[in-house]
PDB file of C-alpha atoms in Angstrom:
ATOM      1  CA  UNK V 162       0.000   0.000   0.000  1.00  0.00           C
ATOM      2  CA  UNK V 163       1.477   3.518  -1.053  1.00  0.00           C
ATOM      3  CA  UNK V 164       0.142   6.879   0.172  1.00  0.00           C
ATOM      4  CA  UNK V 165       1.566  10.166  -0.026  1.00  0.00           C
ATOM      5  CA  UNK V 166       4.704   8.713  -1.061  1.00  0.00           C
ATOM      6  CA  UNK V 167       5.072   6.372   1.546  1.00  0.00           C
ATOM      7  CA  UNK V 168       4.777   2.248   1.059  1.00  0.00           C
ATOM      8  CA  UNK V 169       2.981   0.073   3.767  1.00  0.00           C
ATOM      9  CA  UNK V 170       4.369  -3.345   3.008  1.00  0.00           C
ATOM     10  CA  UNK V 171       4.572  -5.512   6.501  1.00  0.00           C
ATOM     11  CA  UNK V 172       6.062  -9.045   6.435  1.00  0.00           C
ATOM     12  CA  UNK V 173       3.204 -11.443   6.749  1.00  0.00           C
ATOM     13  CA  UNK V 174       5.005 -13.313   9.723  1.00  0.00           C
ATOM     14  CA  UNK V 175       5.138  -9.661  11.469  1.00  0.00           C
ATOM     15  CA  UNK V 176       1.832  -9.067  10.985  1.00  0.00           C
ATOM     16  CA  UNK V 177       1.386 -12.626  12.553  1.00  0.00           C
ATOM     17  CA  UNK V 178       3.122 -11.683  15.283  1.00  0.00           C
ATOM     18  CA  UNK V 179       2.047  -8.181  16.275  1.00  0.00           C
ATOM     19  CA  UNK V 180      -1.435  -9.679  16.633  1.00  0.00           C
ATOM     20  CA  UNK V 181      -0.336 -12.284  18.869  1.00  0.00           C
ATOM     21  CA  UNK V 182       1.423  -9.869  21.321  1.00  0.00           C
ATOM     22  CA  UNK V 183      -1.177  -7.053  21.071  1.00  0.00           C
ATOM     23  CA  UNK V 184      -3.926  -9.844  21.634  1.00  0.00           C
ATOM     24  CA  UNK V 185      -2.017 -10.910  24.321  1.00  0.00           C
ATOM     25  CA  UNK V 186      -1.467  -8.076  26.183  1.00  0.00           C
ATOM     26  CA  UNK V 187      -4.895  -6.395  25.824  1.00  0.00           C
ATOM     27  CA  UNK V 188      -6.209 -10.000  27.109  1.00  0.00           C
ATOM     28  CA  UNK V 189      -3.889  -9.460  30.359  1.00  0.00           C
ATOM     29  CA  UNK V 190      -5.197  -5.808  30.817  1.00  0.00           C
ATOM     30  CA  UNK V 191      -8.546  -7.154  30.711  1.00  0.00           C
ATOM     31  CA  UNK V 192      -8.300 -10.048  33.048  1.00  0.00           C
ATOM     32  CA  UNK V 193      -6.177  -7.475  35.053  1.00  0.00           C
ATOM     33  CA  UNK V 194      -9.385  -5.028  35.211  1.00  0.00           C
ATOM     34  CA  UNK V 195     -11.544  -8.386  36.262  1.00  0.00           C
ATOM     35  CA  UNK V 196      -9.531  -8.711  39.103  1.00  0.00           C
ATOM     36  CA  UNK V 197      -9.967  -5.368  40.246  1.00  0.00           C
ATOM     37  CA  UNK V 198     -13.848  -5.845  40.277  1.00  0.00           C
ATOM     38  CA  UNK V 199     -12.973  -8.901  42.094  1.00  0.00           C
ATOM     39  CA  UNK V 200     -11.394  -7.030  44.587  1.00  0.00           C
ATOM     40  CA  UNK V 201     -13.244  -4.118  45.247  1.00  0.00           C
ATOM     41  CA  UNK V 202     -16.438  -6.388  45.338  1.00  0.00           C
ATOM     42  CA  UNK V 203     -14.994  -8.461  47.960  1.00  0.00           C
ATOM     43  CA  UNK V 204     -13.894  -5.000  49.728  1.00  0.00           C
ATOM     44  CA  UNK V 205     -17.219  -3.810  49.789  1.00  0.00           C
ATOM     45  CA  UNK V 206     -18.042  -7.095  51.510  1.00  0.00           C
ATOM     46  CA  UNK V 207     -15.391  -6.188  54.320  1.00  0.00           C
ATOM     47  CA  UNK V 208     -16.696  -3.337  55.084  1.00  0.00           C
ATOM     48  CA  UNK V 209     -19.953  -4.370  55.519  1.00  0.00           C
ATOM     49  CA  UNK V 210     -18.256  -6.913  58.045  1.00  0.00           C
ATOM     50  CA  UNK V 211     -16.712  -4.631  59.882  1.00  0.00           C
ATOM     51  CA  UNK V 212     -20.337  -2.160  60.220  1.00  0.00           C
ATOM     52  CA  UNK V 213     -21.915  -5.324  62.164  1.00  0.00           C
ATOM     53  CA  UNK V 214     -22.709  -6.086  65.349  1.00  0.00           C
ATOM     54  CA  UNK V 215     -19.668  -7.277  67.224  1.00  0.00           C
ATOM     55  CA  UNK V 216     -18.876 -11.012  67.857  1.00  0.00           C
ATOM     56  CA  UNK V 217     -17.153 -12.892  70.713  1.00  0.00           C
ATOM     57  CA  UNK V 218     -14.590 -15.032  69.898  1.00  0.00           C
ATOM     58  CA  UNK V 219     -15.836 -17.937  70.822  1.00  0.00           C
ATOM     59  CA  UNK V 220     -13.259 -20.949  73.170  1.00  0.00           C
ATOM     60  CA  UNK V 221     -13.197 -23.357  69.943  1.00  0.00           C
ATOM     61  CA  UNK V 222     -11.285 -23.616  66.759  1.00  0.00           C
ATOM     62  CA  UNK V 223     -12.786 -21.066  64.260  1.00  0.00           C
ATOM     63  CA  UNK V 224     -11.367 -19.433  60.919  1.00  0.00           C
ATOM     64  CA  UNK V 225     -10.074 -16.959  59.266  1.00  0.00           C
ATOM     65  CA  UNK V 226     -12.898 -16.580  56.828  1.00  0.00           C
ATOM     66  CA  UNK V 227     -15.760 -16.385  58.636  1.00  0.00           C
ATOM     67  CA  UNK V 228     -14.146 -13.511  61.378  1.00  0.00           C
ATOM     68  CA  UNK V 229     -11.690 -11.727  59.022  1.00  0.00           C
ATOM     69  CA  UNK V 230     -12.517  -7.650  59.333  1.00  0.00           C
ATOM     70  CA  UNK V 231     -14.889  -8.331  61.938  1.00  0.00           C
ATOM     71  CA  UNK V 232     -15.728  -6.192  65.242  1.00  0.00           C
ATOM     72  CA  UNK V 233     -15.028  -8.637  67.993  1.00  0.00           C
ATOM     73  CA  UNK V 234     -14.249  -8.985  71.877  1.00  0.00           C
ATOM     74  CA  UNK V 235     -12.578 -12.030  73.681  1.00  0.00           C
ATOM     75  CA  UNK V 236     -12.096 -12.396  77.441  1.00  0.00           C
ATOM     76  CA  UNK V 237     -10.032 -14.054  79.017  1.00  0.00           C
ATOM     77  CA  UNK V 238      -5.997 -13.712  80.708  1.00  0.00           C
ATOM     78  CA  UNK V 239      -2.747 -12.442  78.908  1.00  0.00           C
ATOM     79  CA  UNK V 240       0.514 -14.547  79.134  1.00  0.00           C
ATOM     80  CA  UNK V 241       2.654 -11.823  78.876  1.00  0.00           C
ATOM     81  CA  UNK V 242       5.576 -13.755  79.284  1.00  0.00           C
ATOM     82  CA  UNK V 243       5.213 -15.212  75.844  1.00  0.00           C
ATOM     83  CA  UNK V 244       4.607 -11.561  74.494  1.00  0.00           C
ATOM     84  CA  UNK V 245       6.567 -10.525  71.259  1.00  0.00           C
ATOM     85  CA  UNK V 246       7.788  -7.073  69.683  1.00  0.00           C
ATOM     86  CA  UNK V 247       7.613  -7.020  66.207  1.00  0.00           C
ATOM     87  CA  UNK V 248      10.150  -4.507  64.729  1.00  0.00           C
ATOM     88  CA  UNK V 249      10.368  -2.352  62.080  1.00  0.00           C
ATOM     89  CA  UNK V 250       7.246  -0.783  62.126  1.00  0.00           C
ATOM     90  CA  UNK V 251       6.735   3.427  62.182  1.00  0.00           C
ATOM     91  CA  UNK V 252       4.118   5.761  63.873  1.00  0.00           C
ATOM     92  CA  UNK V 253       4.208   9.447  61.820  1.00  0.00           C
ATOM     93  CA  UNK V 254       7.509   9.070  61.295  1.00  0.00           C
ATOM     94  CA  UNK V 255       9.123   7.356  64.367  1.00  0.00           C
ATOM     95  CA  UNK V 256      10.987   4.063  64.958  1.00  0.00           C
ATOM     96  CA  UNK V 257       8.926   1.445  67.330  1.00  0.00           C
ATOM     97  CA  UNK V 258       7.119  -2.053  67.661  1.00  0.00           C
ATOM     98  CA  UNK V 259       3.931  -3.774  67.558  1.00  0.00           C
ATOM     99  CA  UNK V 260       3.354  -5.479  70.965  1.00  0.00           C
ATOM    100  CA  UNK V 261       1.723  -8.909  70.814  1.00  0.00           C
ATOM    101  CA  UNK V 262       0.431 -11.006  72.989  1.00  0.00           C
ATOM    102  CA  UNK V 263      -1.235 -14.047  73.698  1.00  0.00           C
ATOM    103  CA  UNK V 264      -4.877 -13.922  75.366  1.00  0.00           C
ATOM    104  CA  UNK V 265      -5.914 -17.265  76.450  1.00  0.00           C
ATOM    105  CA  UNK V 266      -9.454 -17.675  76.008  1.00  0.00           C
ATOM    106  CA  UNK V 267     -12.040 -17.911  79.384  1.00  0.00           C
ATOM    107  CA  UNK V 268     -12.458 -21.030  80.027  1.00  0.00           C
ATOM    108  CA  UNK V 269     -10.707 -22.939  77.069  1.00  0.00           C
ATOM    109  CA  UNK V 270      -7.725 -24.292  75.947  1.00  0.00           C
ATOM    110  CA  UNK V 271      -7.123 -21.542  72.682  1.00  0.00           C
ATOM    111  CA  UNK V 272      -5.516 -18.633  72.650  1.00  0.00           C
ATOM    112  CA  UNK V 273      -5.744 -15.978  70.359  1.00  0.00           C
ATOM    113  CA  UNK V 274      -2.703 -13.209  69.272  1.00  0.00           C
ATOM    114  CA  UNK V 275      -3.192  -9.261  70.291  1.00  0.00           C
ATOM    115  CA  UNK V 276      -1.690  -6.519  68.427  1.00  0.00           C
ATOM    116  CA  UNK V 277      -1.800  -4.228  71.839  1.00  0.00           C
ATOM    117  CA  UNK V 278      -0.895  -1.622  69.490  1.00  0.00           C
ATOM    118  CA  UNK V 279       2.467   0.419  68.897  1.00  0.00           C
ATOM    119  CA  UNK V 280       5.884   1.492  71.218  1.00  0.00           C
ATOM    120  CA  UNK V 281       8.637   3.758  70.158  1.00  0.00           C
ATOM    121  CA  UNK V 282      11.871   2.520  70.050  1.00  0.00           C
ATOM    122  CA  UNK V 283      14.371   3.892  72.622  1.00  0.00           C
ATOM    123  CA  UNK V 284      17.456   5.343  72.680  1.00  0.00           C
ATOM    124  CA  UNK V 285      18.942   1.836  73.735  1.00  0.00           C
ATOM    125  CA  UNK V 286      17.748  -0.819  71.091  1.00  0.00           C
ATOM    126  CA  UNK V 287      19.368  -3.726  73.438  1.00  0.00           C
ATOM    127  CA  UNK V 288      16.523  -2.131  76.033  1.00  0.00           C
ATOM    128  CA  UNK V 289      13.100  -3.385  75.083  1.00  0.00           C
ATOM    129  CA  UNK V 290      10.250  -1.050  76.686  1.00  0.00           C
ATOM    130  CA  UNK V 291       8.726  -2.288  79.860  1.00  0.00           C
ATOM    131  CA  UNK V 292       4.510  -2.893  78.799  1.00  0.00           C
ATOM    132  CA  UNK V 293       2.260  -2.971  81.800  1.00  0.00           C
ATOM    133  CA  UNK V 294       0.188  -6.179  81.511  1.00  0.00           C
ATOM    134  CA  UNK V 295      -3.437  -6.677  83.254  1.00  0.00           C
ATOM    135  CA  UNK V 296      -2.732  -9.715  85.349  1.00  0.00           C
ATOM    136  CA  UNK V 297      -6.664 -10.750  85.698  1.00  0.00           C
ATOM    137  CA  UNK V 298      -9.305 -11.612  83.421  1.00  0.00           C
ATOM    138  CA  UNK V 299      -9.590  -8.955  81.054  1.00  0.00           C
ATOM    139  CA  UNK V 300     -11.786  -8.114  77.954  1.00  0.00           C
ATOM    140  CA  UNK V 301     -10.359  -7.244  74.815  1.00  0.00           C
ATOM    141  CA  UNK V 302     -12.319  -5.670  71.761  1.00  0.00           C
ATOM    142  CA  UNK V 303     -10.922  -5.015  67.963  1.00  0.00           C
ATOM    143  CA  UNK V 304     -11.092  -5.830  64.687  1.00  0.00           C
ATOM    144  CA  UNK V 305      -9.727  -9.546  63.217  1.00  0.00           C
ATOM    145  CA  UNK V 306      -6.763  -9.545  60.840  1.00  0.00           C
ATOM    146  CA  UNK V 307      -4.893 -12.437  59.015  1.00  0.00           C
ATOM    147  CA  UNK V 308      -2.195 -13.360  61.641  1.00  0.00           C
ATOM    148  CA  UNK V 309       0.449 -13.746  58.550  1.00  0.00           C
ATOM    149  CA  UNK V 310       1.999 -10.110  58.673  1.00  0.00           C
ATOM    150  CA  UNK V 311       4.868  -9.453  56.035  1.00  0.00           C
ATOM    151  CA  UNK V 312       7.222  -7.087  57.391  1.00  0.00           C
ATOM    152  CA  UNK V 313      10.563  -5.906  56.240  1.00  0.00           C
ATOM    153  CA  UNK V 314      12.777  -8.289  57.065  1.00  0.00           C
ATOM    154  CA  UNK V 315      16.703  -7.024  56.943  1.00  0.00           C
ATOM    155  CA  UNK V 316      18.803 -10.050  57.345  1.00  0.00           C
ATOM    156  CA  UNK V 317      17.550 -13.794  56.792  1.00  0.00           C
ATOM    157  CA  UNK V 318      17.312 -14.088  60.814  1.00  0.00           C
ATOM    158  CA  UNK V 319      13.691 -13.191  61.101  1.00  0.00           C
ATOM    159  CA  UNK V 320      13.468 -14.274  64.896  1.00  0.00           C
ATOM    160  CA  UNK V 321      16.272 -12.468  68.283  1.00  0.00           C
ATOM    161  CA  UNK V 322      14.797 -13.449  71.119  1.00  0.00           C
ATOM    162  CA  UNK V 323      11.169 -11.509  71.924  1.00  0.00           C
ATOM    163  CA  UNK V 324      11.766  -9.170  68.898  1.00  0.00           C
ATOM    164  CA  UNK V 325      10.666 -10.743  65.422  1.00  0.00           C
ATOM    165  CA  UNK V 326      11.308  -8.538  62.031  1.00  0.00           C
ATOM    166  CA  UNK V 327       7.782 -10.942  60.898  1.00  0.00           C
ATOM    167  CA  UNK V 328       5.408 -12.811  62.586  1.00  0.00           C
ATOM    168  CA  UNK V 329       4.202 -16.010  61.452  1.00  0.00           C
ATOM    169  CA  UNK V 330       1.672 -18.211  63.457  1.00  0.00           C
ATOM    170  CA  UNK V 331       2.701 -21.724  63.141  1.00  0.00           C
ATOM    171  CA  UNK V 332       6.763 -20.643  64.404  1.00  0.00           C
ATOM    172  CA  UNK V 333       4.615 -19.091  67.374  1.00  0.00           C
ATOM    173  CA  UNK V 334       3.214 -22.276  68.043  1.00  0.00           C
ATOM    174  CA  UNK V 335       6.080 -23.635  67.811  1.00  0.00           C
ATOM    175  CA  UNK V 336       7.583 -21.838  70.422  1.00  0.00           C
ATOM    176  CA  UNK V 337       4.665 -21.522  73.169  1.00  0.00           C
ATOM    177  CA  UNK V 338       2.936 -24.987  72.047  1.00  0.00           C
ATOM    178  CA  UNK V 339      -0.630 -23.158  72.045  1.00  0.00           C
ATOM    179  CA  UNK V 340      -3.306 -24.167  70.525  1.00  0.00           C
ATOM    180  CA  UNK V 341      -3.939 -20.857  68.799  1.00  0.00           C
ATOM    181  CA  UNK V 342      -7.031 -19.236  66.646  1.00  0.00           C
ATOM    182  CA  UNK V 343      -5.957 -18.599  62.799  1.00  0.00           C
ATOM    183  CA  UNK V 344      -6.572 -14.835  63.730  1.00  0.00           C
ATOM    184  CA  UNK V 345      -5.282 -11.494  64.887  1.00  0.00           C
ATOM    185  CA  UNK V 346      -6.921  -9.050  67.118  1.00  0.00           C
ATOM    186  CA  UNK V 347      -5.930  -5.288  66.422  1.00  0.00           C
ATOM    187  CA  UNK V 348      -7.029  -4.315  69.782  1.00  0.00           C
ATOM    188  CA  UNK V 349      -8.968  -0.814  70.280  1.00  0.00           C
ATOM    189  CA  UNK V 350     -10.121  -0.581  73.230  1.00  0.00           C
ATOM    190  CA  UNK V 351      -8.660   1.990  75.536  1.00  0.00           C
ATOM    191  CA  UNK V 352      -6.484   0.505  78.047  1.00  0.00           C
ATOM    192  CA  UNK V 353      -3.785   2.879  80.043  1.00  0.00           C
ATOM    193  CA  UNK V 354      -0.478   0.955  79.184  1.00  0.00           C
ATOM    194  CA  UNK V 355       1.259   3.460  76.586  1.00  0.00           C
ATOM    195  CA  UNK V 356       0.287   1.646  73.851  1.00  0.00           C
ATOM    196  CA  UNK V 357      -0.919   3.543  70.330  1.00  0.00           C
ATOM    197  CA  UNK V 358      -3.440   1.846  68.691  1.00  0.00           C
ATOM    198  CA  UNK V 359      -4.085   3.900  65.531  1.00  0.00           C
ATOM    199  CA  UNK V 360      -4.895   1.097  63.305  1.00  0.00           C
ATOM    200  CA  UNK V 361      -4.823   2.109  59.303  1.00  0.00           C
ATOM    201  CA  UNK V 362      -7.838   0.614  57.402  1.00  0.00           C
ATOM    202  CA  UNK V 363      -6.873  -2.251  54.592  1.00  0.00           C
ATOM    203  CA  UNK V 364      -7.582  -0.619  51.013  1.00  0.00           C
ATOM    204  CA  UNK V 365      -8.996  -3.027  48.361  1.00  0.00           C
ATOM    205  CA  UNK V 366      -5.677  -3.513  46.523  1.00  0.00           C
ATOM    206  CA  UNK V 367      -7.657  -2.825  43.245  1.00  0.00           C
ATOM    207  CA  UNK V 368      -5.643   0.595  42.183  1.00  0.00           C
ATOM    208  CA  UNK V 369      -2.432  -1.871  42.340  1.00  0.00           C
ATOM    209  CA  UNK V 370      -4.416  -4.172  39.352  1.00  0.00           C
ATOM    210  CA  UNK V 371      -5.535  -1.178  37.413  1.00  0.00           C
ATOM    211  CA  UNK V 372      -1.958  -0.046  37.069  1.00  0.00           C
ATOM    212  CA  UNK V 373      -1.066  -3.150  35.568  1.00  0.00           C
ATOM    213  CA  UNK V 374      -4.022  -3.335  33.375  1.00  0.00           C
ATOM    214  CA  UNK V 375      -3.051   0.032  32.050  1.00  0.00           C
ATOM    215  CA  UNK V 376       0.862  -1.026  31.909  1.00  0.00           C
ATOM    216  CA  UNK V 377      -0.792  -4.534  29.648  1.00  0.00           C
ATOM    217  CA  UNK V 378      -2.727  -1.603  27.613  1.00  0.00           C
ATOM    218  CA  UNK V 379       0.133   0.507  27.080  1.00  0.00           C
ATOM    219  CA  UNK V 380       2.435  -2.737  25.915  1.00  0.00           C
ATOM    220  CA  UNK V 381      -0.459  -3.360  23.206  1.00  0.00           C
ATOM    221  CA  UNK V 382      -0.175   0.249  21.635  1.00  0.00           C
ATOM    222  CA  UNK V 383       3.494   0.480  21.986  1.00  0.00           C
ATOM    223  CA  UNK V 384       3.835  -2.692  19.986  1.00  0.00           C
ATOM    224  CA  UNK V 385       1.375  -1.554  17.193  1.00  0.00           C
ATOM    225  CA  UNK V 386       3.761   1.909  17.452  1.00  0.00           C
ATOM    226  CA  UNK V 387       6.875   0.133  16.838  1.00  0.00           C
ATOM    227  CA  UNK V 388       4.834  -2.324  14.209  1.00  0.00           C
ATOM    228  CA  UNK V 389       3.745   0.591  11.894  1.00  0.00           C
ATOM    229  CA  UNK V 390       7.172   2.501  12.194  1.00  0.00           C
ATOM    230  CA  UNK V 391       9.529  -0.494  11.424  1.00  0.00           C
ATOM    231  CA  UNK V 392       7.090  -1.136   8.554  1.00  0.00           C
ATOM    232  CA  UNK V 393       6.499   2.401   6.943  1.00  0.00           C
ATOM    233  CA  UNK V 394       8.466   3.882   4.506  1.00  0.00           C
ATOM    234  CA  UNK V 395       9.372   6.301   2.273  1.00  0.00           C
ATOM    235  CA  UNK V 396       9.060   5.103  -1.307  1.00  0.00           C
ATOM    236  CA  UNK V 397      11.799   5.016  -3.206  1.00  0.00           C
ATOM    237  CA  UNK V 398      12.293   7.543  -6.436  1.00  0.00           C
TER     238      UNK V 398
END
């Protein structure tokens, strides 16, 4: 094809091939975009959750699924002795650690992990802050995470004594040899032990799936770009 004096005169194997990719990568934006419904669907589902009435934590094995994002309470007495600082985590800008600690259940055998919330670091790292503990049967209220948190983790030693750079439940159990619920309380209510408890709301994760829908989109047109200007040219006199 000639226009204007230049010939359009693809290979018939590029051609071939520019449809594959470009059908290929506007496929990936598009199942991209599907998760992103997915996700902000499910979202909307969460936060429905967490608008209900709250729900005790009850002294048998429950899961994840059916407490996740949930307003709950659980009595019962800390063993502070097994508590845990995870590291590595900020507050507007400052250097501290989430505080956790295992709440065995009233009358039961289960436990279940508390975030108490956050603690600045000191000046001393080797000096771990001193958390008051209630000592009696105490009632805890909060909203359920997954116990799983991914932290930064700066060397492949993930555990020094009480201070973890990540937290995972079955090295916990491990360690105590609790039977422990697949959950994580962020605790709110107000107890007067120096503890923050400013607790950021999960986002969907959809905007993360969107950007790679539009970096699959953008692949598609850049290839039909570099298709049309490897295969235009000026016609020859």
């Amino acid at each position: 094809m000639t226009l204007a004096g230049y010939q359009f005169r693809p290979k018939l194997w590029a051609v071939a091939i520019t449809i594959c990719m470009v059908w290929i990568f506007l496929e990936l934006g598009k199942w991209q975009l599907s998760r992103a419904d997915e996700r902000k669907s499910r979202h909307e589902q969460l936060e429905q959750l967490s608008l209900e009435p709250v729900v005790t934590v009850p002294g048998s094995l429950i899961r994840l699924e059916d407490f996740q994002y949930r307003q709950v309470d659980a009595r019962g007495k800390y063993r502070s002795e097994y508590t845990i600082f995870l590291d590595n985590k900020t507050y507007k800008g400052r250097a501290g650690y989430h505080v956790l600690t295992p709440l065995q259940i009233a009358n039961s055998q289960w436990y279940v992990i508390i975030n108490r919330g956050w603690v600045p670091v000191g000046y001393d790292r080797s000096i771990l802050p001193e958390i008051p503990t209630v000592a009696d049967e105490t009632l805890v209220t909060g909203t359920v995470v997954s116990p799983e948190l991914k932290m930064l983790e700066l060397s492949d030693h993930t555990v020094s004594g009480v201070v973890w750079d990540s937290f995972n439940l079955e090295r916990y159990k491990e360690m105590t040899g609790f039977d422990l619920q697949p959950i994580m309380i962020l605790q709110k209510n107000k107890v007067e032990d120096g503890l923050i408890r400013d607790w950021d709301r999960p986002d969907s994760g959809a905007s993360k799936n969107i950007g790679y829908a539009i970096q699959w989109f953008t692949l598609a047109i850049t290839t039909i770009i570099i298709f049309l200007v490897l295969n235009v040219k000026r016609r020859s006199k």
